[in-house]
Coordinates of C-alpha atoms and ligand atoms in Angstrom, one line a residue:
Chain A
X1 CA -30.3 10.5 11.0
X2 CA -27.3 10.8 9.3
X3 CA -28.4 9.6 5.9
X4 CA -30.8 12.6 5.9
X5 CA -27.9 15.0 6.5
X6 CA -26.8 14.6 2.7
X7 CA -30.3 15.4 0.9
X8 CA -31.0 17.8 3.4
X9 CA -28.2 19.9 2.1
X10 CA -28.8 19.4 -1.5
X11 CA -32.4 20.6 -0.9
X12 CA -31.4 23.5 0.9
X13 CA -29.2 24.4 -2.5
X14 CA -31.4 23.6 -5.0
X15 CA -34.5 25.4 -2.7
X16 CA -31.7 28.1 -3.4
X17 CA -31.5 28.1 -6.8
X18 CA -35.2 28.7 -7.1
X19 CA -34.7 32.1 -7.2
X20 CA -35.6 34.0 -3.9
X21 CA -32.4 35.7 -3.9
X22 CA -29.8 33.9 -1.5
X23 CA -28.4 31.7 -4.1
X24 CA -27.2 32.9 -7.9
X25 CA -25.4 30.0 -9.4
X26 CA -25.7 32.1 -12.5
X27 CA -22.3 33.0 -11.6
X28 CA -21.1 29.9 -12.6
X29 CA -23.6 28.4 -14.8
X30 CA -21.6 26.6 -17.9
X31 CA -24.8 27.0 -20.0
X32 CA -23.3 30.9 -19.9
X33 CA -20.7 32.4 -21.5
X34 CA -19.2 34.3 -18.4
X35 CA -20.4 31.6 -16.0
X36 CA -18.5 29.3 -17.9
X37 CA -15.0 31.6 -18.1
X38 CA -15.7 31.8 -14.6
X39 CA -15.3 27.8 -13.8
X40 CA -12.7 28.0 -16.6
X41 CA -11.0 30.6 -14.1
X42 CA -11.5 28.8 -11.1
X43 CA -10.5 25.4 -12.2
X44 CA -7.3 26.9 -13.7
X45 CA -5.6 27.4 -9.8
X46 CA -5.9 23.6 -9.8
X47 CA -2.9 22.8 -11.1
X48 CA -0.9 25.4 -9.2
X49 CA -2.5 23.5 -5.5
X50 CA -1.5 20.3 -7.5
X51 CA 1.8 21.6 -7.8
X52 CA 2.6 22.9 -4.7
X53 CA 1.4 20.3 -2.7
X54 CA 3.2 17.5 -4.9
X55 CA 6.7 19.2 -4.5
X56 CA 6.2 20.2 -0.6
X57 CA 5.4 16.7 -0.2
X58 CA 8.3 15.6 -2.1
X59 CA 10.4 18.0 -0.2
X60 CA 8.6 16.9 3.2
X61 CA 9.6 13.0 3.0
X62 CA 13.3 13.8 2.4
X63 CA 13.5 16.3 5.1
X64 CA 11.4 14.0 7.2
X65 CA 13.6 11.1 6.9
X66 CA 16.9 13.5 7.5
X67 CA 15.5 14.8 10.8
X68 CA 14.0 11.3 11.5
X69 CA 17.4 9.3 11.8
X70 CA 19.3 11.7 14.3
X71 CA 16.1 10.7 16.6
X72 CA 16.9 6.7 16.1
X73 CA 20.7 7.6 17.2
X74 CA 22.2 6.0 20.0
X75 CA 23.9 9.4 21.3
X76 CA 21.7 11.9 23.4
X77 CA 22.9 14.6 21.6
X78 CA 21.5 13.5 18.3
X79 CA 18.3 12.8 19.7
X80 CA 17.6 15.9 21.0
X81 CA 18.2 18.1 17.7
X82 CA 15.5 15.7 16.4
X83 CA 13.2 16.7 19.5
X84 CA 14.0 20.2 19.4
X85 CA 12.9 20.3 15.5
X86 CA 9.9 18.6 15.9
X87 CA 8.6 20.2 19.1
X88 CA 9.5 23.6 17.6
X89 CA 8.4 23.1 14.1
X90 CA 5.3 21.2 15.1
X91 CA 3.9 24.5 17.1
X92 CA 4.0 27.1 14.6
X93 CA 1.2 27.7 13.0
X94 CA 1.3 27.8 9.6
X95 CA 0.3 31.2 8.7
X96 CA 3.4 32.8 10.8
X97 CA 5.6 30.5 9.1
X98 CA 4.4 31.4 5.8
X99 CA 4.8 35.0 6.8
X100 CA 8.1 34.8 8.5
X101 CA 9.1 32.7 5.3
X102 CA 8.0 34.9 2.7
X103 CA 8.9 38.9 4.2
X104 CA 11.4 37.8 6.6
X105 CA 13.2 34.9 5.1
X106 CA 14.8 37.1 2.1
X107 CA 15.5 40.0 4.8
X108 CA 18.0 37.5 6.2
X109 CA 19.3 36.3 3.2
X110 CA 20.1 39.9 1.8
X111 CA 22.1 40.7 5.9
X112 CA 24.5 37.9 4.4
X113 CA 25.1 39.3 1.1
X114 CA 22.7 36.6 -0.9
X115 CA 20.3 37.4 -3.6
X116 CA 17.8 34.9 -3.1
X117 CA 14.0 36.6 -3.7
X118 CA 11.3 34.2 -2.6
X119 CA 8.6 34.3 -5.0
X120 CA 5.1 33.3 -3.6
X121 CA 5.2 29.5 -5.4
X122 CA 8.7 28.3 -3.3
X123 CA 7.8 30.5 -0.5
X124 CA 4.7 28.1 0.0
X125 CA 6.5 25.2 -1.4
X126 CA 9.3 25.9 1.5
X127 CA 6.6 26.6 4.2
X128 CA 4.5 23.5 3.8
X129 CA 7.8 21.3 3.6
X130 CA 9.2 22.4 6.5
X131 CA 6.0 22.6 8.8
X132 CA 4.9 18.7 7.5
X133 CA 8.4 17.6 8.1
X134 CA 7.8 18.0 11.9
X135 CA 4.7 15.3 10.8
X136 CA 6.7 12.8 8.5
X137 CA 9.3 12.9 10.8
X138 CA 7.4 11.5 13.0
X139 CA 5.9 9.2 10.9
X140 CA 9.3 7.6 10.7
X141 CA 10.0 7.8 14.1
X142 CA 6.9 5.1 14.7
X143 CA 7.3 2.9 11.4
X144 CA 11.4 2.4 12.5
X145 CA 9.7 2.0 15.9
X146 CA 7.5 -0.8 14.8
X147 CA 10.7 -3.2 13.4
X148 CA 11.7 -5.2 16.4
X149 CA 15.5 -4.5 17.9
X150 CA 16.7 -7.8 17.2
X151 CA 16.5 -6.6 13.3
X152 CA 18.9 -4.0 14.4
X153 CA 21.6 -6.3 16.0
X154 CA 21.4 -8.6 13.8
X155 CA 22.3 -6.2 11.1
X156 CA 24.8 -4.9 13.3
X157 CA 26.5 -8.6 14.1
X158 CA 27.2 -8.9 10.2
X159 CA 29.0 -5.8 10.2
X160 CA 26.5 -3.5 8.4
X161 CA 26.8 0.0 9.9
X162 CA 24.5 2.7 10.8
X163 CA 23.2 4.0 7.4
X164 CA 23.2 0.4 5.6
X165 CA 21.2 -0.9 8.8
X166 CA 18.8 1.4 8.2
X167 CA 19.1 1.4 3.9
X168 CA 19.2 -2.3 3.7
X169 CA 17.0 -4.0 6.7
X170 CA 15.1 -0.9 8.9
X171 CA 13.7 1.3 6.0
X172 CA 12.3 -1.4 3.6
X173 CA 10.4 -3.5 6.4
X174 CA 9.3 0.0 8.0
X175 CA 7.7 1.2 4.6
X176 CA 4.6 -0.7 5.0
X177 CA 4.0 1.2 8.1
X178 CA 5.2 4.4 7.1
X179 CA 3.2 5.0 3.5
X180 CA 0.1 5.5 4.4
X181 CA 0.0 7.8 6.8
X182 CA 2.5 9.2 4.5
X183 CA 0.4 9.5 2.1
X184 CA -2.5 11.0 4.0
X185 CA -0.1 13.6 5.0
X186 CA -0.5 14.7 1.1
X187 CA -3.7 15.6 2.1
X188 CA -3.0 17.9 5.1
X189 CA -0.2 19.8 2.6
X190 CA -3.2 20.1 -0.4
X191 CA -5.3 21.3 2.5
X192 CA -3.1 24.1 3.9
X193 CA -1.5 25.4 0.8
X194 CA -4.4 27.5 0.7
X195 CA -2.7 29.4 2.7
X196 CA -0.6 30.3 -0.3
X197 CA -3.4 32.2 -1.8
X198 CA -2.4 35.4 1.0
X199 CA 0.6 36.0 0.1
X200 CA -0.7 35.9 -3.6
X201 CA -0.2 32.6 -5.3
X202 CA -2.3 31.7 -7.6
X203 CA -3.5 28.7 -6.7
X204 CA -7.4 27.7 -6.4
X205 CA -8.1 29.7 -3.1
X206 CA -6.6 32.5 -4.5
X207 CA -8.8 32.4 -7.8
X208 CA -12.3 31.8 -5.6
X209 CA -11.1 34.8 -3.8
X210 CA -10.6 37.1 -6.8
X211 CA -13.6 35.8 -8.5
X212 CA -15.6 36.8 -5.3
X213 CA -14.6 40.8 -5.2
X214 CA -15.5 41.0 -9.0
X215 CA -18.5 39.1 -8.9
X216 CA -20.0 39.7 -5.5
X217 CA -21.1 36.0 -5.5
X218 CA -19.1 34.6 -2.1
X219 CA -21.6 31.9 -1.0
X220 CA -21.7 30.5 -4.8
X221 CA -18.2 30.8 -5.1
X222 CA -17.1 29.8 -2.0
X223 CA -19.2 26.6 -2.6
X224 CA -17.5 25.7 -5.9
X225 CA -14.3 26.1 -4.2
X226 CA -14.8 23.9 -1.2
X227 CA -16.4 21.2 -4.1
X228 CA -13.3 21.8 -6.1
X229 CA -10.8 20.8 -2.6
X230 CA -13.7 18.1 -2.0
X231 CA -12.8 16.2 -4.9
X232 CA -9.2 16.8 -4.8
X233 CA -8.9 15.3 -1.5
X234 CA -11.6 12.7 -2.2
X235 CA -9.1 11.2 -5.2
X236 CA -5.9 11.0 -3.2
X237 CA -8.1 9.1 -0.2
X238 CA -8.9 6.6 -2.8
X239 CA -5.3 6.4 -3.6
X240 CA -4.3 6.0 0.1
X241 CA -6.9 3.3 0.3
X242 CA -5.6 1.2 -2.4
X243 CA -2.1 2.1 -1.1
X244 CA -2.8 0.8 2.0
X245 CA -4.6 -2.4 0.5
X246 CA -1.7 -2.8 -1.6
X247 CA 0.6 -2.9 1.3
X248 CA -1.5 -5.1 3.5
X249 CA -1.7 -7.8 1.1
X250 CA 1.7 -8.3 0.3
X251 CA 2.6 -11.4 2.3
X252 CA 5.5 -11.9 0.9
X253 CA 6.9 -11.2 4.2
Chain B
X1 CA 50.3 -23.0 21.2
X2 CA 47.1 -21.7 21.9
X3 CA 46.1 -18.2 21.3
X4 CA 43.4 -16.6 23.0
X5 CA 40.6 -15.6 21.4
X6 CA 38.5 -14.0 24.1
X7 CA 39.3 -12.6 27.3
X8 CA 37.0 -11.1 30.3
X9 CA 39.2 -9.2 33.2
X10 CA 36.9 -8.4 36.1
X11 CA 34.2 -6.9 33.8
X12 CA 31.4 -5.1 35.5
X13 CA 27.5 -4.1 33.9
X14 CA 24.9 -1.9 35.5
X15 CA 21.6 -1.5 33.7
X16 CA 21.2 1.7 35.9
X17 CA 21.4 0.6 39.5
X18 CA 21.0 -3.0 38.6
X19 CA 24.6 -4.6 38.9
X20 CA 23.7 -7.6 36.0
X21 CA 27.5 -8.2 35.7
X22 CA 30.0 -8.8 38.7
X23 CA 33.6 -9.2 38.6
X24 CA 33.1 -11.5 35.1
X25 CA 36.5 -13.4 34.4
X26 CA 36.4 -15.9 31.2
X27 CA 38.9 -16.7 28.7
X28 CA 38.2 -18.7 25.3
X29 CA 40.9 -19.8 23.6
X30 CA 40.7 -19.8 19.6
X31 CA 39.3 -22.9 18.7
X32 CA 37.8 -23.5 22.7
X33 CA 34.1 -24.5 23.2
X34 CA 32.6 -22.6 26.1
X35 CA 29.0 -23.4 27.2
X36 CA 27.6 -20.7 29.6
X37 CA 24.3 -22.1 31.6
X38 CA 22.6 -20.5 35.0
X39 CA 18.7 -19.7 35.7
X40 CA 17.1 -16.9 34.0
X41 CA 18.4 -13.9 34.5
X42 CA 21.6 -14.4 35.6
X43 CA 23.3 -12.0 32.9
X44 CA 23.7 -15.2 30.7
X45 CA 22.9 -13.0 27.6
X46 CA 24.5 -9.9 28.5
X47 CA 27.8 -11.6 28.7
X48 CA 27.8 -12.4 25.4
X49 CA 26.3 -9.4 24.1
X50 CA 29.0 -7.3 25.8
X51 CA 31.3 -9.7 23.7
X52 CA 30.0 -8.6 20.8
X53 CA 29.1 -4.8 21.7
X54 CA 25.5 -4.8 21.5
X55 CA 26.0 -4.3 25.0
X56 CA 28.6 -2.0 26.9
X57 CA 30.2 -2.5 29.9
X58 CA 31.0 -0.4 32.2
X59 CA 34.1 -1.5 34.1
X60 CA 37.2 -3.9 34.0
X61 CA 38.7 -5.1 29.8
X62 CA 37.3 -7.1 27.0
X63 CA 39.8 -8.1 24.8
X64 CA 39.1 -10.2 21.6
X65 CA 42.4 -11.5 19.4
X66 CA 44.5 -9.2 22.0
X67 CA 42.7 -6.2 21.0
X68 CA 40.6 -4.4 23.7
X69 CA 37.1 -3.3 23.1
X70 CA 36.3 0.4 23.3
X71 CA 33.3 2.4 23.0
X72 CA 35.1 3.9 19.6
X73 CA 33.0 3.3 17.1
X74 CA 36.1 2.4 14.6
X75 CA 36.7 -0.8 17.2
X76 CA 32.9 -1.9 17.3
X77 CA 32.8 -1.8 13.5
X78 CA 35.9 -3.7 13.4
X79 CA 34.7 -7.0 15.9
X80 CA 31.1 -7.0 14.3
X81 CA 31.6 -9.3 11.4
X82 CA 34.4 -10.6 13.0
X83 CA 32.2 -12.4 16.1
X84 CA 29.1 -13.8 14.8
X85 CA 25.8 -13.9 16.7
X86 CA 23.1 -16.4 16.7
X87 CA 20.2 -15.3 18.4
X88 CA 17.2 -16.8 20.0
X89 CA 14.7 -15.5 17.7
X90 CA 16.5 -16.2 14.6
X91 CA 16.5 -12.3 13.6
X92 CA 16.5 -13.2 9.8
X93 CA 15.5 -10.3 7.7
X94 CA 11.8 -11.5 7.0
X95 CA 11.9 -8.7 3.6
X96 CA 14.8 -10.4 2.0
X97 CA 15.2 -14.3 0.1
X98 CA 17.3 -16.7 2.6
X99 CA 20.0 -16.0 -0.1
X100 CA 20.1 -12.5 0.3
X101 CA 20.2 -12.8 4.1
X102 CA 23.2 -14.6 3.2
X103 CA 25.1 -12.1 1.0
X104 CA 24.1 -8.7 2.5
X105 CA 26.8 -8.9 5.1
X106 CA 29.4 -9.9 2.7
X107 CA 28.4 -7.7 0.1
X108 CA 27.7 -4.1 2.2
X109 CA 30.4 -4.9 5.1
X110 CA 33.4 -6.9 3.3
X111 CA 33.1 -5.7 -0.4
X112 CA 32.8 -8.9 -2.3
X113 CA 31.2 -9.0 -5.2
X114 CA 27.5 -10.0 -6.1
X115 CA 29.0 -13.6 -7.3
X116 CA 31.6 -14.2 -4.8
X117 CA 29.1 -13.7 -2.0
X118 CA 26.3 -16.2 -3.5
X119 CA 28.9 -18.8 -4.0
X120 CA 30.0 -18.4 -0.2
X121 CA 26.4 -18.4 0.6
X122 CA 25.4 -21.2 -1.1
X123 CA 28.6 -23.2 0.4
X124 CA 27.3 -22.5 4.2
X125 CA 23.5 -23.1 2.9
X126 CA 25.2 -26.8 2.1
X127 CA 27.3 -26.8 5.3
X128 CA 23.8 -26.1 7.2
X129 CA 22.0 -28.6 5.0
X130 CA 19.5 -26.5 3.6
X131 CA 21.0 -26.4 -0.1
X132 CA 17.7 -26.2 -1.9
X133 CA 16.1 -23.1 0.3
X134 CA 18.2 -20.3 -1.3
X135 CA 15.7 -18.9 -2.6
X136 CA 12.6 -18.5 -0.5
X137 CA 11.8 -16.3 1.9
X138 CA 12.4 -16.9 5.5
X139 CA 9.0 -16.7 6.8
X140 CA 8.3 -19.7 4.7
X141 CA 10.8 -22.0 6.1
X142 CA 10.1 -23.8 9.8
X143 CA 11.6 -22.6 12.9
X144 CA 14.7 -24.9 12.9
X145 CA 15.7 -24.0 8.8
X146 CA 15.5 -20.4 10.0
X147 CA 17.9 -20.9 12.8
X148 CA 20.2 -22.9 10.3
X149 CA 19.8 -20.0 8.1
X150 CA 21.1 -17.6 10.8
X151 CA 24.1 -19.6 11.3
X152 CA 24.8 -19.6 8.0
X153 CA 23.9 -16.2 7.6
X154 CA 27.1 -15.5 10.4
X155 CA 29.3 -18.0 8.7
X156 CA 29.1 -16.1 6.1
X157 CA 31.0 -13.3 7.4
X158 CA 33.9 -15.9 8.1
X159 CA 33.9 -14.8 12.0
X160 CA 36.5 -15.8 14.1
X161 CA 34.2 -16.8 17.0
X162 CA 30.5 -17.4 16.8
X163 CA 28.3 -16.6 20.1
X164 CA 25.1 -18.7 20.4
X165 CA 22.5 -17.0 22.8
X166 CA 19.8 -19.5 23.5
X167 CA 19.7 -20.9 19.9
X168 CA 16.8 -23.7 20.3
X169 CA 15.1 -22.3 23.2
X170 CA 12.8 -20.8 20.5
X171 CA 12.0 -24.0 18.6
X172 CA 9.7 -27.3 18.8
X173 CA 11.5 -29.6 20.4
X174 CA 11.6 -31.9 17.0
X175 CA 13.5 -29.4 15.5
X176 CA 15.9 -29.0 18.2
X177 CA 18.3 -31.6 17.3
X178 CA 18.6 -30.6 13.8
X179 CA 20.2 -27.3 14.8
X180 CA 22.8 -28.6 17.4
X181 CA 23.2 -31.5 14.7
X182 CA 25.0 -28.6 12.9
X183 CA 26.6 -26.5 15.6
X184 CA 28.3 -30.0 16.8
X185 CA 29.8 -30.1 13.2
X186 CA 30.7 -26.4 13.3
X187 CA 32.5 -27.5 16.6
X188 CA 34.4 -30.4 15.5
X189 CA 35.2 -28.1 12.3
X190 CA 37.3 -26.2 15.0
X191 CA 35.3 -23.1 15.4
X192 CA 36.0 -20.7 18.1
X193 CA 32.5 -20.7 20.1
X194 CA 30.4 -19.2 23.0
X195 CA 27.0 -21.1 23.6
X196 CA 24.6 -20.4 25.8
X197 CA 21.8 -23.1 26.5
X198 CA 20.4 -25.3 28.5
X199 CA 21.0 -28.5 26.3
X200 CA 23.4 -30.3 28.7
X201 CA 24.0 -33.1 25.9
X202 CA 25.2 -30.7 23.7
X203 CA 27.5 -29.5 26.3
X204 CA 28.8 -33.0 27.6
X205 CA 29.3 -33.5 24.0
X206 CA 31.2 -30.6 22.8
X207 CA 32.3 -28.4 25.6
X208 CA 36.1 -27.6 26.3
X209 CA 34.4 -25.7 29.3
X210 CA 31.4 -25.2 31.5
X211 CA 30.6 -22.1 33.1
X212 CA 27.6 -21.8 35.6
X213 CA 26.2 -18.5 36.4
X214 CA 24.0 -17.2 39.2
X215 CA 22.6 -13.3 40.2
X216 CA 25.6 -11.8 37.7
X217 CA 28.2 -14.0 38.9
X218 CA 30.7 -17.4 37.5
X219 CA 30.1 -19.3 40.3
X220 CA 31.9 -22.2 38.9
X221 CA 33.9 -22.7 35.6
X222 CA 35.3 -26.0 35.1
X223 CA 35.8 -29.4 32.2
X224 CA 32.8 -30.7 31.7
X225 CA 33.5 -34.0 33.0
X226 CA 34.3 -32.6 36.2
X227 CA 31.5 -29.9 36.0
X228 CA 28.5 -32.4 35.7
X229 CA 30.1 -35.3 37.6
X230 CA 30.5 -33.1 41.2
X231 CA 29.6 -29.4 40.9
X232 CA 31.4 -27.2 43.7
X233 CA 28.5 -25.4 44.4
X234 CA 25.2 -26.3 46.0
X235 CA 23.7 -23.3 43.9
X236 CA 25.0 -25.2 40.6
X237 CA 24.2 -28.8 42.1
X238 CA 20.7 -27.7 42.3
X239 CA 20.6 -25.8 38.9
X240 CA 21.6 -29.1 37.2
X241 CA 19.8 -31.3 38.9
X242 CA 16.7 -29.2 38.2
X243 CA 17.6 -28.8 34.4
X244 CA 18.6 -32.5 34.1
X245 CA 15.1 -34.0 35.6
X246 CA 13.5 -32.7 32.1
Ligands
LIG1 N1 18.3 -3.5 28.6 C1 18.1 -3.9 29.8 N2 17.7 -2.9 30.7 C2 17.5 -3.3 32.0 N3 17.7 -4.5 32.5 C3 18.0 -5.5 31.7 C4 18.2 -5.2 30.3 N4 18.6 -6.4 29.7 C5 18.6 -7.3 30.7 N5 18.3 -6.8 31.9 C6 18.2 -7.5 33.2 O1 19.4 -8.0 33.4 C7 19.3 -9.3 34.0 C8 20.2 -10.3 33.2 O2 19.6 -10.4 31.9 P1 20.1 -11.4 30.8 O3 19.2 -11.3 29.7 O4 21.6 -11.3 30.6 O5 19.8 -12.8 31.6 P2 19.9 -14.3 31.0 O6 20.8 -15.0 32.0 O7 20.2 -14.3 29.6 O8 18.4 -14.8 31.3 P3 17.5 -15.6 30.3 O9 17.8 -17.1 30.6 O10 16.1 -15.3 30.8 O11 17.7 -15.2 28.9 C9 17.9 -9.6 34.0 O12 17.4 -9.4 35.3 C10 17.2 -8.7 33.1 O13 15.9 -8.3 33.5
LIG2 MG1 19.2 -14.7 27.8

């Protein structure tokens, strides 16, 4: 059944494209001069998700680790900032964040005498780290998991402390269990910095979207767009494959 | 004159309502060889580990060199490095060369240099008779090179005791003797050590003292001429004569 799924769906498009009005790829037919602008237009929000997503992430596996260790420590206290983060952080949705983030963020800012506008690019950047941060953190949490304790006091009964434990004999054997699902967190950021498109950044949701209330096209559009995010997120899963490959054939250890 | 190296006054361990530790005295004098034995569970292990603070207890005084040990963190990073553990499971780091098991300690912890640490590395490697294994890795190397690594790897820090927990228990018994070859030489080098294990000819051949425990308890702590020859106890009487039989 499931191999009819695919050719199914292509009939039904090209069925489209015969002409009895549901479809109009002429909207984006490169043949054309203004269907080809058009894809030129589209297209050009690519690098902008690109962007985003690549320095969220960045931002995200820093701020991961940082609210990762307090969870490892061996005082309650610690552990329960971590807990509180990620419980809180992990149930707002992302659209309120982005919102509370974008208007309310520099509201605050200006009460304590700083002049700090958040333009639409770090406002999304900022979002998406901190809301996948609650994720990566806990991504940590299970790769430092995963190292048995006697690696632990063993690097405690030669005198290493906390942070070379974890620099020197946690983190490094933990990394093979933490990249990639690290790395297919990259694809929930490229996935939700669509959101970035309402509060007007130009990335590719934002261009499909203006496209659509000059051209009146939505299902054509709409199409391309999902296609364009199709093959974005198709690429990095092939990365995150050979990633993992890489990591599971290294028997060096 | 002897001066004491480790001292246990009426220390007491709960793992919540479990009372693993009861009224523990023991006192190792620098340079002493004490060799801990009792069935399994008998707090064998947390003894030592409360030596070393992987462990803490709750009531009476450790005191190591005359110190005593506190839950400060300043005091627990001052004794680790300065008691070595060798553990049952070896604990090497399997990501890092048998070398630079050897030199993280000395390196991260003590502040020698890269080349002052490999030379002291390769020194203990020789001591441990594994010379020409610097530089694999550890899951290459068979269970009893691993253990001989791990002592090295403490010896490296220059510890002034060493705790054993169990150190063959983990290894085919062909390898076995290889290990204790090298702890008996450590010994007879004059090295301050806590062993726990049930290899009682390692223990007639090294021991200053025996200590027997049983249910959290020393039942009996005595030379080990006297300890294997008449046992006080019934409990420790039948203990060795179960462990002996093998
Ligand atoms: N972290 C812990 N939490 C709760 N109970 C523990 C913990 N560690 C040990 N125990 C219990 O404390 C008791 C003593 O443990 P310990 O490991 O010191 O015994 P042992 O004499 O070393 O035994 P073995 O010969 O099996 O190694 C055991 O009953 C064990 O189940
Ligand atoms: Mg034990």
């Amino acid at each position: 059944m499931k191999k009819f799924i695919f050719p199914l769906a292509l009939l039904t498009l090209l069925a489209g494209c015969s002409g009895n009005g549901t479809w109009g790829w002429y909207v984006i037919d490169p043949t054309t001069k203004s269907g080809w602008t058009n894809i030129q237009f589209l297209i050009s929000g690519m690098w902008s998700t690109i962007l985003i997503s690549v320095i969220a992430a960045a931002i995200s596996i820093v701020l991961g680790l940082v609210v990762a260790l307090p969870g490892q420590s061996a005082k309650r206290g610690w552990r329960i900032v971590n807990r509180i983060y990620v419980e809180f952080i992990r149930s707002i949705p992302l659209l309120p964040m982005l919102f509370w983030v974008f208007y309310g963020l520099p509201i605050i800012f200006k009460s304590m005498g700083l002049d700090i506008p958040i333009d639409p690019f770090w406002g999304a950047i900022i979002t998406l780290a901190i809301s996948d941060s609650a994720f990566t953190a806990e991504i940590y949490r299970s790769g430092i998991q995963s190292i048995a304790k006697g690696q632990k006091e063993a690097a405690q009964t030669i005198g290493l402390n906390y942070a070379q434990t974890m620099r020197y004999v946690i983190l490094p054997q933990a990394i093979r269990c933490i990249l990639p699902p690290l790395a297919n967190q990259f694809i929930y950021i490229v996935k939700m910095s669509a959101f970035a498109s309402v509060i007007g950044m130009q990335e590719l949701t934002r261009r499909a979207n203006e496209l659509v209330v000059t051209e009146y096209r939505p299902l054509e559009l709409y199409s391309f767009l999902i296609l364009e995010y199709l093959i974005l997120v198709l690429i990095i899963s092939a990365g995150v494959r050979w990633l993992e490959r890489k990591m599971g054939s290294d028997e060096r250890m | 004159m002897t001066t004491t190296a480790i001292e246990l006054v009426d220390v007491n361990k709960w793992f919540g309502d479990f009372h693993v530790l009861k009224d523990i005295n023991l006192t190792v004098q620098t340079g002493e060889k004490v060799v801990i034995c009792g069935p399994s569970g008998s707090g064998k292990s947390t003894v030592v580990r409360c030596v070393n603070r992987l462990e803490e207890h709750q009531k009476g005084t450790i005191r190591l060199d005359g110190r005593e040990l506190t839950n400060d963190p300043r005091s627990i990073a001052s004794i680790q490095g300065e008691v070595g553990m060798v553990f049952q499971q070896f604990n090497l780091f399997p990501h890092l060369s048998v070398l630079d098991n050897l030199t993280l300690g000395p390196t991260k912890a003590r502040g020698l240099t890269r080349t002052e640490a490999e030379t002291r590395a390769r020194e203990y490697l020789e001591r441990v008779r594994i010379p020409d294994q610097a530089d694999k890795m550890p899951g290459q190397l068979s269970g009893g090179q691993q253990q001989r690594v791990a002592i090295a790897r403490s010896l490296c820090m220059e510890p002034k005791v060493l705790l054993f927990d169990e150190p063959t228990s983990a290894l085919d018994p062909e390898m076995i003797s290889e290990v204790l070859d090298v702890m008996v030489e450590l010994a007879q080098d004059g090295m301050t050590m806590v062993v726990v294990t049930h290899e009682m000819g390692f223990a007639r051949k090294v021991a200053d003292k025996m200590v027997f425990m049983d249910e959290g308890e020393i039942v009996e702590q005595s030379p080990p001429e006297q300890f294997f020859a008449n046992p006080e106890t019934e409990r420790c009487r039948k203990f060795l004569s179960q462990i002996l039989q093998h």
